[in-house]
Tab-separated table of C-alpha atoms and ligand atoms in Angstrom:
chain	number	residue	atom	x	y	z
Z	20	UNK	CA	0.000	0.000	0.000
Z	21	UNK	CA	2.903	2.350	0.782
Z	22	UNK	CA	4.255	1.741	-2.707
Z	23	UNK	CA	0.951	2.757	-4.307
Z	24	UNK	CA	0.820	5.929	-2.196
Z	25	UNK	CA	4.395	6.762	-3.171
Z	26	UNK	CA	3.566	6.163	-6.843
Z	27	UNK	CA	0.640	8.600	-6.531
Z	28	UNK	CA	2.891	11.294	-5.025
Z	29	UNK	CA	5.543	10.756	-7.694
Z	30	UNK	CA	3.020	11.063	-10.508
Z	31	UNK	CA	0.705	13.790	-9.289
Z	32	UNK	CA	1.593	16.370	-11.923
Z	33	UNK	CA	0.972	13.905	-14.740
Z	34	UNK	CA	-2.309	12.826	-13.089
Z	35	UNK	CA	-3.413	16.459	-13.149
Z	36	UNK	CA	-2.363	17.058	-16.751
Z	37	UNK	CA	-4.140	13.945	-17.956
Z	38	UNK	CA	-7.358	15.103	-16.296
Z	39	UNK	CA	-6.977	18.557	-17.877
Z	40	UNK	CA	-6.694	16.881	-21.299
Z	41	UNK	CA	-9.847	14.884	-20.642
Z	42	UNK	CA	-11.673	18.070	-19.619
Z	43	UNK	CA	-10.739	19.701	-22.940
Z	44	UNK	CA	-13.071	17.342	-24.811
Z	45	UNK	CA	-16.630	18.730	-24.643
Z	46	UNK	CA	-18.557	15.521	-23.921
Z	47	UNK	CA	-21.992	17.142	-23.657
Z	48	UNK	CA	-24.422	14.234	-23.837
Z	49	UNK	CA	-27.587	16.335	-24.218
Z	50	UNK	CA	-26.572	18.045	-27.456
Z	51	UNK	CA	-26.238	15.946	-30.653
Z	52	UNK	CA	-23.717	18.494	-31.963
Z	53	UNK	CA	-21.172	16.976	-29.518
Z	54	UNK	CA	-21.719	13.349	-30.499
Z	55	UNK	CA	-18.182	12.899	-31.848
Z	56	UNK	CA	-16.647	14.593	-28.826
Z	57	UNK	CA	-18.578	12.213	-26.601
Z	58	UNK	CA	-17.108	9.307	-28.591
Z	59	UNK	CA	-13.609	10.764	-28.401
Z	60	UNK	CA	-13.984	11.029	-24.636
Z	61	UNK	CA	-15.072	7.392	-24.395
Z	62	UNK	CA	-12.023	6.417	-26.468
Z	63	UNK	CA	-9.739	8.407	-24.192
Z	64	UNK	CA	-11.163	6.818	-21.023
Z	65	UNK	CA	-10.790	3.363	-22.595
Z	66	UNK	CA	-7.201	4.168	-23.542
Z	67	UNK	CA	-6.370	5.283	-19.992
Z	68	UNK	CA	-7.905	2.105	-18.559
Z	69	UNK	CA	-5.947	-0.050	-20.960
Z	70	UNK	CA	-2.664	1.692	-20.239
Z	71	UNK	CA	-3.315	1.445	-16.495
Z	72	UNK	CA	-3.496	-2.318	-16.900
Z	73	UNK	CA	-7.165	-3.226	-17.358
Z	74	UNK	CA	-8.046	-6.299	-19.424
Z	75	UNK	CA	-10.875	-6.725	-21.935
Z	76	UNK	CA	-11.290	-2.981	-22.386
Z	77	UNK	CA	-14.226	-2.258	-24.649
Z	78	UNK	CA	-16.165	0.732	-25.928
Z	79	UNK	CA	-19.643	-0.724	-26.029
Z	80	UNK	CA	-22.111	1.039	-28.321
Z	81	UNK	CA	-25.679	1.608	-27.128
Z	82	UNK	CA	-28.677	3.170	-28.842
Z	83	UNK	CA	-27.277	6.384	-27.338
Z	84	UNK	CA	-23.734	7.147	-26.179
Z	85	UNK	CA	-21.225	4.309	-25.586
Z	86	UNK	CA	-20.296	2.626	-22.319
Z	87	UNK	CA	-16.616	2.093	-21.459
Z	88	UNK	CA	-15.850	-1.235	-19.823
Z	89	UNK	CA	-12.670	-2.763	-18.450
Z	90	UNK	CA	-11.721	-5.299	-15.799
Z	91	UNK	CA	-8.912	-6.936	-13.881
Z	92	UNK	CA	-9.400	-10.324	-12.310
Z	93	UNK	CA	-6.555	-11.342	-10.072
Z	94	UNK	CA	-8.233	-14.279	-8.327
Z	95	UNK	CA	-11.821	-15.434	-8.854
Z	96	UNK	CA	-12.179	-16.316	-5.174
Z	97	UNK	CA	-11.552	-12.697	-4.113
Z	98	UNK	CA	-14.336	-10.091	-4.016
Z	99	UNK	CA	-15.068	-7.933	-7.077
Z	100	UNK	CA	-15.660	-4.190	-6.903
Z	101	UNK	CA	-17.330	-2.489	-9.870
Z	102	UNK	CA	-16.543	1.198	-10.323
Z	103	UNK	CA	-19.335	3.218	-11.907
Z	104	UNK	CA	-18.944	6.788	-13.130
Z	105	UNK	CA	-19.842	8.996	-16.079
Z	106	UNK	CA	-17.679	10.731	-18.653
Z	107	UNK	CA	-20.491	12.871	-20.067
Z	108	UNK	CA	-21.096	16.402	-18.820
Z	109	UNK	CA	-23.889	18.962	-18.630
Z	110	UNK	CA	-24.143	21.648	-21.311
Z	111	UNK	CA	-21.938	24.665	-20.509
Z	112	UNK	CA	-24.671	27.301	-20.988
Z	113	UNK	CA	-24.966	30.110	-20.127
Z	114	UNK	CA	-21.482	30.389	-21.588
Z	115	UNK	CA	-20.963	34.135	-21.019
Z	116	UNK	CA	-21.205	33.648	-17.252
Z	117	UNK	CA	-17.967	31.598	-17.213
Z	118	UNK	CA	-14.806	33.457	-16.169
Z	119	UNK	CA	-12.751	31.112	-18.367
Z	120	UNK	CA	-13.662	28.702	-21.144
Z	121	UNK	CA	-15.718	25.709	-19.915
Z	122	UNK	CA	-13.511	23.355	-21.964
Z	123	UNK	CA	-10.304	25.262	-21.431
Z	124	UNK	CA	-9.408	24.162	-17.875
Z	125	UNK	CA	-7.468	26.498	-15.588
Z	126	UNK	CA	-6.298	26.043	-11.999
Z	127	UNK	CA	-7.184	28.916	-9.649
Z	128	UNK	CA	-7.155	29.420	-5.880
Z	129	UNK	CA	-10.416	30.180	-4.041
Z	130	UNK	CA	-11.617	30.581	-0.461
Z	131	UNK	CA	-12.957	27.026	-0.352
Z	132	UNK	CA	-9.907	25.716	-2.253
Z	133	UNK	CA	-6.766	27.503	-1.020
Z	134	UNK	CA	-4.602	24.853	-2.733
Z	135	UNK	CA	-6.289	25.574	-6.055
Z	136	UNK	CA	-9.204	24.200	-8.021
Z	137	UNK	CA	-9.639	23.084	-11.629
Z	138	UNK	CA	-12.224	25.212	-13.434
Z	139	UNK	CA	-13.958	23.343	-16.260
Z	140	UNK	CA	-17.270	21.722	-17.077
Z	141	UNK	CA	-17.147	18.168	-15.717
Z	142	UNK	CA	-14.157	18.835	-13.431
Z	143	UNK	CA	-16.189	17.698	-10.410
Z	144	UNK	CA	-19.247	16.093	-12.089
Z	145	UNK	CA	-17.985	13.600	-12.946
Z	146	UNK	CA	-14.818	13.427	-15.054
Z	147	UNK	CA	-12.569	14.511	-12.181
Z	148	UNK	CA	-14.145	12.116	-9.696
Z	149	UNK	CA	-14.360	9.223	-12.169
Z	150	UNK	CA	-10.724	9.711	-13.237
Z	151	UNK	CA	-9.527	9.416	-9.603
Z	152	UNK	CA	-10.539	5.760	-9.847
Z	153	UNK	CA	-8.599	5.228	-13.057
Z	154	UNK	CA	-5.475	6.766	-11.514
Z	155	UNK	CA	-5.829	4.878	-8.208
Z	156	UNK	CA	-6.140	1.683	-10.266
Z	157	UNK	CA	-3.038	2.607	-12.256
Z	158	UNK	CA	-1.114	3.151	-9.010
Z	159	UNK	CA	-2.179	-0.239	-7.611
Z	160	UNK	CA	-1.362	-2.034	-10.859
Z	161	UNK	CA	2.031	-0.366	-11.204
Z	162	UNK	CA	2.985	-1.362	-7.666
Z	163	UNK	CA	1.442	-4.810	-7.762
Z	164	UNK	CA	-0.897	-3.996	-4.899
Z	165	UNK	CA	-4.424	-4.429	-6.246
Z	166	UNK	CA	-5.903	-6.639	-3.491
Z	167	UNK	CA	-9.161	-7.767	-5.213
Z	168	UNK	CA	-10.881	-7.932	-8.584
Z	169	UNK	CA	-12.134	-4.813	-10.274
Z	170	UNK	CA	-14.524	-3.869	-13.069
Z	171	UNK	CA	-15.095	-0.450	-14.578
Z	172	UNK	CA	-18.345	0.672	-16.149
Z	173	UNK	CA	-18.137	4.313	-17.184
Z	174	UNK	CA	-21.174	5.628	-19.037
Z	175	UNK	CA	-21.843	8.594	-21.303
Z	176	UNK	CA	-25.526	9.274	-20.646
Z	177	UNK	CA	-25.858	9.979	-16.921
Z	178	UNK	CA	-26.661	13.643	-17.436
Z	179	UNK	CA	-29.515	12.744	-19.778
Z	180	UNK	CA	-31.067	10.113	-17.521
Z	181	UNK	CA	-29.004	6.949	-18.283
Z	182	UNK	CA	-31.682	5.998	-20.787
Z	183	UNK	CA	-29.923	2.965	-22.269
Z	184	UNK	CA	-27.985	1.739	-19.260
Z	185	UNK	CA	-30.944	-0.129	-17.736
Z	186	UNK	CA	-31.192	-2.310	-20.840
Z	187	UNK	CA	-27.426	-2.866	-20.739
Z	188	UNK	CA	-27.688	-4.120	-17.139
Z	189	UNK	CA	-30.578	-6.437	-18.054
Z	190	UNK	CA	-28.639	-7.980	-20.935
Z	191	UNK	CA	-25.172	-8.188	-19.301
Z	192	UNK	CA	-25.867	-9.509	-15.806
Z	193	UNK	CA	-23.075	-12.088	-15.998
Z	194	UNK	CA	-20.470	-9.642	-17.265
Z	195	UNK	CA	-21.390	-7.120	-14.578
Z	196	UNK	CA	-21.573	-9.541	-11.657
Z	197	UNK	CA	-19.809	-8.067	-8.634
Z	198	UNK	CA	-20.038	-7.690	-4.867
Z	199	UNK	CA	-20.358	-3.929	-4.600
Z	200	UNK	CA	-20.568	-0.873	-6.844
Z	201	UNK	CA	-18.256	1.983	-5.890
Z	202	UNK	CA	-19.223	5.473	-7.060
Z	203	UNK	CA	-17.592	8.874	-6.661
Z	204	UNK	CA	-20.213	11.301	-7.976
Z	205	UNK	CA	-21.437	13.009	-4.788
Z	206	UNK	CA	-20.048	15.408	-2.189
Z	207	UNK	CA	-18.441	15.635	1.228
Z	208	UNK	CA	-19.529	18.231	3.816
Z	209	UNK	CA	-16.278	20.194	3.536
Z	210	UNK	CA	-12.569	19.465	3.232
Z	211	UNK	CA	-12.254	19.093	7.023
Z	212	UNK	CA	-15.477	17.138	7.366
Z	213	UNK	CA	-15.578	13.944	5.329
Z	214	UNK	CA	-18.958	12.315	4.750
Z	215	UNK	CA	-20.344	9.323	2.896
Z	216	UNK	CA	-23.578	9.672	0.968
Z	217	UNK	CA	-26.234	7.291	2.285
Z	218	UNK	CA	-29.195	8.429	0.231
Z	219	UNK	CA	-30.091	10.076	-3.069
Z	220	UNK	CA	-33.403	11.554	-4.093
Z	221	UNK	CA	-35.464	10.210	-6.960
Z	222	UNK	CA	-36.778	12.294	-9.806
Z	223	UNK	CA	-39.907	12.903	-11.827
Z	224	UNK	CA	-39.405	15.379	-14.670
Z	225	UNK	CA	-42.136	16.743	-16.901
Z	226	UNK	CA	-42.552	19.353	-19.579
Z	227	UNK	CA	-45.851	21.219	-19.780
Z	228	UNK	CA	-47.444	23.175	-22.586
Z	229	UNK	CA	-50.331	25.602	-22.116
Z	230	UNK	CA	-52.171	26.578	-25.304
Z	231	UNK	CA	-54.487	29.561	-25.547
Z	232	UNK	CA	-55.627	31.336	-28.744
Z	233	UNK	CA	-54.740	29.769	-32.104
Z	234	UNK	CA	-52.139	32.484	-32.848
Z	235	UNK	CA	-50.148	35.219	-31.144
Z	236	UNK	CA	-52.428	38.241	-30.647
Z	237	UNK	CA	-52.046	42.012	-30.375
Z	238	UNK	CA	-51.984	42.513	-26.605
Z	239	UNK	CA	-53.905	45.765	-26.933
Z	240	UNK	CA	-56.590	44.578	-29.289
Z	241	UNK	CA	-57.268	41.305	-27.421
Z	242	UNK	CA	-55.569	41.854	-24.025
Z	243	UNK	CA	-58.058	41.761	-21.139
Z	244	UNK	CA	-60.514	39.512	-22.938
Z	245	UNK	CA	-58.499	36.422	-23.908
Z	246	UNK	CA	-56.689	34.112	-21.472
Z	247	UNK	CA	-52.919	34.642	-21.684
Z	248	UNK	CA	-51.234	31.199	-21.511
Z	249	UNK	CA	-48.186	32.611	-19.698
Z	250	UNK	CA	-50.347	34.271	-17.018
Z	251	UNK	CA	-52.355	31.053	-16.699
Z	252	UNK	CA	-49.219	28.859	-16.462
Z	253	UNK	CA	-47.807	31.098	-13.714
Z	254	UNK	CA	-51.072	30.857	-11.767
Z	255	UNK	CA	-51.151	27.079	-12.144
Z	256	UNK	CA	-47.552	26.697	-10.974
Z	257	UNK	CA	-48.060	29.103	-8.058
Z	258	UNK	CA	-51.064	27.053	-6.983
Z	259	UNK	CA	-49.049	23.860	-6.762
Z	260	UNK	CA	-47.526	24.949	-3.435
Z	261	UNK	CA	-49.367	26.362	-0.427
Z	262	UNK	CA	-48.205	29.067	2.003
Z	263	UNK	CA	-46.219	26.456	3.988
Z	264	UNK	CA	-44.427	25.379	0.787
Z	265	UNK	CA	-46.292	22.133	0.906
Z	266	UNK	CA	-46.992	20.652	-2.536
Z	267	UNK	CA	-50.750	20.643	-3.231
Z	268	UNK	CA	-50.919	17.758	-5.726
Z	269	UNK	CA	-53.432	15.338	-4.150
Z	270	UNK	CA	-51.704	12.158	-2.975
Z	271	UNK	CA	-48.213	13.601	-3.476
Z	272	UNK	CA	-47.093	12.821	0.094
Z	273	UNK	CA	-48.997	9.524	0.471
Z	274	UNK	CA	-45.937	7.266	0.165
Z	275	UNK	CA	-43.326	9.588	1.686
Z	276	UNK	CA	-41.261	7.718	4.242
Z	277	UNK	CA	-41.636	9.184	7.719
Z	278	UNK	CA	-38.115	9.659	9.069
Z	279	UNK	CA	-37.828	8.998	12.795
Z	280	UNK	CA	-37.193	11.847	15.224
Z	281	UNK	CA	-33.905	10.208	16.234
Z	282	UNK	CA	-32.672	10.119	12.651
Z	283	UNK	CA	-33.708	13.745	12.132
Z	284	UNK	CA	-31.870	14.819	15.280
Z	285	UNK	CA	-28.820	12.881	14.066
Z	286	UNK	CA	-28.799	14.397	10.563
Z	287	UNK	CA	-29.075	17.903	11.995
Z	288	UNK	CA	-25.918	17.359	14.032
Z	289	UNK	CA	-23.839	17.385	10.847
Z	290	UNK	CA	-21.960	20.682	10.597
Z	291	UNK	CA	-24.016	23.271	8.708
Z	292	UNK	CA	-23.602	27.028	8.782
Z	293	UNK	CA	-26.658	28.860	7.482
Z	294	UNK	CA	-24.769	32.134	7.253
Z	295	UNK	CA	-22.039	30.609	5.023
Z	296	UNK	CA	-24.682	28.850	2.964
Z	297	UNK	CA	-26.541	32.095	2.300
Z	298	UNK	CA	-23.345	34.013	1.652
Z	299	UNK	CA	-22.083	31.407	-0.834
Z	300	UNK	CA	-25.349	31.704	-2.761
Z	301	UNK	CA	-25.720	35.474	-2.441
Z	302	UNK	CA	-29.146	35.195	-0.771
Z	303	UNK	CA	-30.444	36.910	2.364
Z	304	UNK	CA	-32.780	34.141	3.463
Z	305	UNK	CA	-33.584	30.532	2.659
Z	306	UNK	CA	-37.029	29.307	1.713
Z	307	UNK	CA	-38.613	25.883	1.967
Z	308	UNK	CA	-41.117	23.581	3.518
Z	309	UNK	CA	-42.349	24.723	6.935
Z	310	UNK	CA	-41.189	22.578	9.842
Z	311	UNK	CA	-37.958	21.286	8.254
Z	312	UNK	CA	-34.350	22.453	8.371
Z	313	UNK	CA	-32.268	23.164	5.272
Z	314	UNK	CA	-30.492	19.823	5.693
Z	315	UNK	CA	-33.859	18.047	5.773
Z	316	UNK	CA	-35.372	20.064	2.936
Z	317	UNK	CA	-32.491	18.991	0.692
Z	318	UNK	CA	-32.481	15.306	1.593
Z	319	UNK	CA	-35.528	13.676	3.185
Z	320	UNK	CA	-38.278	15.913	1.730
Z	321	UNK	CA	-39.623	15.966	-1.821
Z	322	UNK	CA	-39.698	19.138	-3.932
Z	323	UNK	CA	-41.305	20.741	-6.971
Z	324	UNK	CA	-39.256	23.240	-8.980
Z	325	UNK	CA	-39.578	24.974	-12.325
Z	326	UNK	CA	-36.297	24.445	-14.205
Z	327	UNK	CA	-37.175	26.605	-17.176
Z	328	UNK	CA	-40.142	28.616	-18.421
Z	329	UNK	CA	-40.684	30.270	-21.776
Z	330	UNK	CA	-43.136	31.679	-24.257
Z	331	UNK	CA	-44.034	34.959	-25.946
Z	332	UNK	CA	-41.484	37.604	-26.888
Z	333	UNK	CA	-38.051	37.516	-25.227
Z	334	UNK	CA	-35.961	39.404	-27.814
Z	335	UNK	CA	-34.579	42.968	-27.682
Z	336	UNK	CA	-36.916	45.788	-26.747
Z	337	UNK	CA	-40.687	45.539	-26.341
Z	338	UNK	CA	-43.084	43.712	-28.616
Z	339	UNK	CA	-46.718	43.875	-27.600
Z	340	UNK	CA	-47.979	40.350	-27.916
Z	341	UNK	CA	-50.414	38.060	-26.164
Z	342	UNK	CA	-48.767	34.690	-26.839
Z	343	UNK	CA	-50.539	31.628	-28.099
Z	344	UNK	CA	-48.457	29.204	-26.013
Z	345	UNK	CA	-46.454	28.897	-22.802
Z	346	UNK	CA	-44.079	26.147	-21.676
Z	347	UNK	CA	-42.263	25.009	-18.556
Z	348	UNK	CA	-39.953	22.206	-17.474
Z	349	UNK	CA	-40.737	21.025	-13.959
Z	350	UNK	CA	-38.777	18.632	-11.741
Z	351	UNK	CA	-39.959	16.872	-8.628
Z	352	UNK	CA	-37.256	15.386	-6.380
Z	353	UNK	CA	-38.578	12.300	-4.642
Z	354	UNK	CA	-37.774	10.492	-1.418
Z	355	UNK	CA	-38.266	6.890	-0.301
Z	356	UNK	CA	-40.929	5.315	-1.015
Z	357	UNK	CA	-42.331	7.621	-3.691
Z	358	UNK	CA	-42.563	6.131	-7.170
Z	359	UNK	CA	-41.554	8.369	-10.091
Z	360	UNK	CA	-44.201	6.850	-12.383
Z	361	UNK	CA	-46.952	7.334	-9.842
Z	362	UNK	CA	-45.887	10.915	-9.056
Z	363	UNK	CA	-45.771	11.746	-12.774
Z	364	UNK	CA	-49.335	10.397	-13.115
Z	365	UNK	CA	-50.532	12.410	-10.095
Z	366	UNK	CA	-48.901	15.544	-11.496
Z	367	UNK	CA	-50.497	15.039	-14.908
Z	368	UNK	CA	-53.978	14.435	-13.509
Z	369	UNK	CA	-53.717	17.455	-11.213
Z	370	UNK	CA	-52.248	19.782	-13.838
Z	371	UNK	CA	-55.052	18.858	-16.232
Z	372	UNK	CA	-57.688	19.282	-13.525
Z	373	UNK	CA	-56.611	22.799	-12.550
Z	374	UNK	CA	-56.367	24.085	-16.132
Z	375	UNK	CA	-59.021	26.785	-16.625
Z	376	UNK	CA	-61.488	26.452	-19.526
Z	377	UNK	CA	-59.760	29.088	-21.683
Z	378	UNK	CA	-56.619	26.941	-22.254
Z	379	UNK	CA	-55.671	23.414	-23.265
Z	380	UNK	CA	-52.726	21.726	-21.564
Z	381	UNK	CA	-50.306	18.952	-22.508
Z	382	UNK	CA	-48.012	17.174	-20.005
Z	383	UNK	CA	-45.005	15.328	-21.433
Z	384	UNK	CA	-43.065	13.087	-19.040
Z	385	UNK	CA	-39.249	12.982	-19.349
Z	386	UNK	CA	-36.777	10.656	-17.638
Z	387	UNK	CA	-37.203	9.799	-13.982
Z	388	UNK	CA	-35.464	7.802	-11.309
Z	389	UNK	CA	-36.087	6.003	-8.043
Z	390	UNK	CA	-34.742	7.326	-4.741
Z	391	UNK	CA	-32.203	5.225	-2.829
Z	392	UNK	CA	-30.952	4.777	0.711
Z	393	UNK	CA	-27.857	2.698	1.348
Z	394	UNK	CA	-27.127	0.623	4.477
Z	395	UNK	CA	-24.363	1.715	6.855
Z	396	UNK	CA	-23.772	-1.603	8.624
Z	397	UNK	CA	-22.216	-3.605	5.775
Z	398	UNK	CA	-18.550	-4.399	5.022
Z	399	UNK	CA	-19.038	-2.438	1.763
Z	400	UNK	CA	-19.885	0.736	3.697
Z	401	UNK	CA	-17.478	0.106	6.542
Z	402	UNK	CA	-14.556	-0.114	4.103
Z	403	UNK	CA	-15.377	3.394	2.838
Z	404	UNK	CA	-15.648	4.625	6.413
Z	405	UNK	CA	-12.244	3.180	7.291
Z	406	UNK	CA	-10.611	4.462	4.105
Z	407	UNK	CA	-11.818	8.037	4.635
Z	408	UNK	CA	-10.959	7.930	8.322
Z	409	UNK	CA	-7.431	6.863	7.339
Z	410	UNK	CA	-6.823	9.653	4.830
Z	411	UNK	CA	-8.790	12.530	6.430
Z	412	UNK	CA	-7.806	11.607	9.985
Z	413	UNK	CA	-11.485	11.887	10.948
Z	414	UNK	CA	-14.462	9.552	10.872
Z	415	UNK	CA	-16.780	10.373	7.949
Z	416	UNK	CA	-20.391	11.311	8.709
Z	417	UNK	CA	-23.208	9.432	6.925
Z	418	UNK	CA	-25.327	11.930	4.998
Z	419	UNK	CA	-28.311	11.741	2.665
Z	420	UNK	CA	-28.061	14.022	-0.357
Z	421	UNK	CA	-30.510	15.829	-2.563
Z	422	UNK	CA	-29.228	14.976	-6.057
Z	423	UNK	CA	-30.130	11.904	-8.080
Z	424	UNK	CA	-28.229	9.084	-9.783
Z	425	UNK	CA	-31.110	7.057	-11.214
Z	426	UNK	CA	-29.018	4.021	-12.163
Z	427	UNK	CA	-28.190	3.273	-8.511
Z	428	UNK	CA	-31.696	1.909	-7.825
Z	429	UNK	CA	-31.380	-0.283	-10.936
Z	430	UNK	CA	-28.042	-1.696	-9.761
Z	431	UNK	CA	-29.965	-3.034	-6.813
Z	432	UNK	CA	-33.134	-4.175	-8.578
Z	433	UNK	CA	-31.501	-5.610	-11.730
Z	434	UNK	CA	-28.065	-6.780	-10.557
Z	435	UNK	CA	-28.980	-7.276	-6.900
Z	436	UNK	CA	-25.904	-5.276	-5.866
Z	437	UNK	CA	-25.762	-2.331	-3.462
Z	438	UNK	CA	-23.707	0.792	-4.081
Z	439	UNK	CA	-21.309	2.785	-1.924
Z	440	UNK	CA	-21.398	6.523	-2.641
Z	441	UNK	CA	-17.928	7.746	-1.737
Z	442	UNK	CA	-17.754	11.145	-3.430
Z	443	UNK	CA	-15.204	13.926	-2.888
Z	444	UNK	CA	-16.862	17.050	-4.348
Z	445	UNK	CA	-18.169	20.056	-2.436
Z	446	UNK	CA	-21.716	21.422	-2.796
Z	447	UNK	CA	-20.098	24.789	-3.568
Z	448	UNK	CA	-18.205	23.357	-6.586
Z	449	UNK	CA	-20.896	24.762	-8.907
Z	450	UNK	CA	-21.750	21.531	-10.704
Z	451	UNK	CA	-24.247	22.126	-13.569
Z	452	UNK	CA	-23.479	25.877	-13.208
Z	453	UNK	CA	-21.026	28.294	-14.809
Z	454	UNK	CA	-17.517	28.072	-13.275
Z	455	UNK	CA	-17.796	24.455	-12.165
Z	456	UNK	CA	-14.602	23.515	-10.365
Z	457	UNK	CA	-12.963	20.709	-8.439
Z	458	UNK	CA	-10.367	21.172	-5.712
Z	459	UNK	CA	-6.874	19.775	-6.224
Z	460	UNK	CA	-7.089	18.739	-2.557
Z	461	UNK	CA	-10.230	16.750	-3.400
Z	462	UNK	CA	-8.792	15.187	-6.550
Z	463	UNK	CA	-5.642	13.981	-4.801
Z	464	UNK	CA	-7.495	13.010	-1.620
Z	465	UNK	CA	-9.750	10.800	-3.707
Z	466	UNK	CA	-6.847	9.100	-5.484
Z	467	UNK	CA	-5.172	8.539	-2.110
Z	468	UNK	CA	-8.316	7.157	-0.421
Z	469	UNK	CA	-9.468	4.723	-3.114
Z	470	UNK	CA	-6.607	2.173	-2.732
Z	471	UNK	CA	-7.408	1.964	1.003
Z	472	UNK	CA	-11.001	1.160	0.091
Z	473	UNK	CA	-9.853	-1.957	-1.796
Z	474	UNK	CA	-7.456	-2.926	0.957
Z	475	UNK	CA	-9.984	-2.599	3.796
Z	476	UNK	CA	-12.842	-4.123	1.807
Z	477	UNK	CA	-10.793	-7.194	0.897
Z	478	UNK	CA	-9.699	-7.585	4.526
Z	479	UNK	CA	-13.271	-7.217	5.836
Z	480	UNK	CA	-14.505	-9.867	3.375
Z	481	UNK	CA	-11.841	-12.446	4.115
O	524	LIG	N1	-23.557	13.698	-9.751
O	524	LIG	C1	-24.879	14.204	-9.928
O	524	LIG	C2	-25.806	13.851	-8.786
O	524	LIG	C3	-25.405	14.377	-7.427
O	524	LIG	C4	-24.742	15.574	-7.278
O	524	LIG	C5	-25.718	13.637	-6.325
O	524	LIG	C6	-24.372	16.018	-6.013
O	524	LIG	C7	-25.380	14.088	-5.068
O	524	LIG	C8	-24.683	15.280	-4.927
O	524	LIG	C9	-25.418	13.639	-11.233
O	524	LIG	O1	-24.522	13.782	-12.302
O	524	LIG	C10	-26.634	14.439	-11.637
O	524	LIG	O2	-26.506	15.594	-11.924
O	524	LIG	N2	-27.791	13.794	-11.681
O	524	LIG	C11	-28.967	14.374	-12.197
O	524	LIG	C12	-29.874	13.253	-12.591
O	524	LIG	C13	-30.652	13.459	-13.836
O	524	LIG	C14	-29.919	14.001	-15.002
O	524	LIG	C15	-31.443	12.234	-14.194
O	524	LIG	C16	-29.630	15.268	-11.181
O	524	LIG	O3	-29.528	15.024	-9.961
O	524	LIG	O4	-30.240	16.258	-11.598
O	525	LIG	MN1	-22.640	13.143	-11.764
O	526	LIG	MN1	-24.656	15.915	-12.999
């Protein structure tokens, strides 16, 4: 193990430069214009795996973007860890809000990252975190210290809902058989406070269309007499939450898991500074469901948020128009035991029922995902706890998070394998936003911690 750690220290500049090269390829999965860049990124990841010493490296095509696979079996009687991550990234828009090019990585120092952070789309989510596993693997292979078997499955469609990965799991159960899935695609509390993610929210995502008159109208000639679809849409959305920020869709909370008082007390002990939180976001107050803390509102409670809204005239200057149509994209984050399909149905029925007579509405469901909670009393989890305790010098805190990784629930239902969510990002790393970054401290801490995971896991299983 010492040899692997020494190898990591000796190669840290190269490890950084290789990540910077990977970040230069704009692997935006949502936009077909980047299809070739997505493929180039898959090829680069495959190449790195191969050079690090993985066998049977493949770039497996899907109906969407390819999956990169690789493995190393050292002894079939030893446990097998499968690393999952994604090489695709979110679109960079709005591009003019970036201080440097989203695909032109630069290292800069910040308050949260005094040692420097890499600014680029995907630096934290998830190229930087995924690549830590490739480099940790390289270090173990180069020093002959990989203690168990390993498989890599790195996908290119996470940011668009992992649409084709479910089918891949169904049809490759044998190939993907393993004892645990190890994922670094979440955050820690801060660089002095390690944590392990023990829950992710689910997701129901819909697009709505509100149609009024059969054409755009002069807002003077018709305004006041004809229902304006944008006004109506705003009213409908506003009505979906009451004054306590409780969602009004009938049945929405029916299946919500009631978290025990003890667990709530426990989760609120995790360090959280409301003042820092507000300052980081440039807000003077938080807002959310009555009766719950910020930590609870972003983990154990479901939400409804408009992600985008459009219609009418949004160009330069003023154009007087009463639009024919209005649109919105709405996400609902879900908690155990809510079902995305059921929530989408409830949303649709409610949205249609509250539409006033002067408009027609259409609800189009997008991708969704099931929520997950992971156990904390298994060797799989304990190994992560021990590994982080070793490298941070502090016991990590279990913490449920608000984001979603829909494939995690399928790992359990299709492959029958549980995941360990050992991420190293910070919530303030601006993932999905302009100026996304990833701390050098976090990148190197991840590479350092991962080999201990394999060591402790193998020991705990033997
Ligand atoms: N890595 C994130 C999820 C995440 C971020 C979990 C921070 C916990 C902490 C992932 O790439 C992501 O963005 N997921 C999407 C899912 C969607 C595209 C189906 C999300 O949460 O919006
Ligand atoms: Mn991610
Ligand atoms: Mn993401």
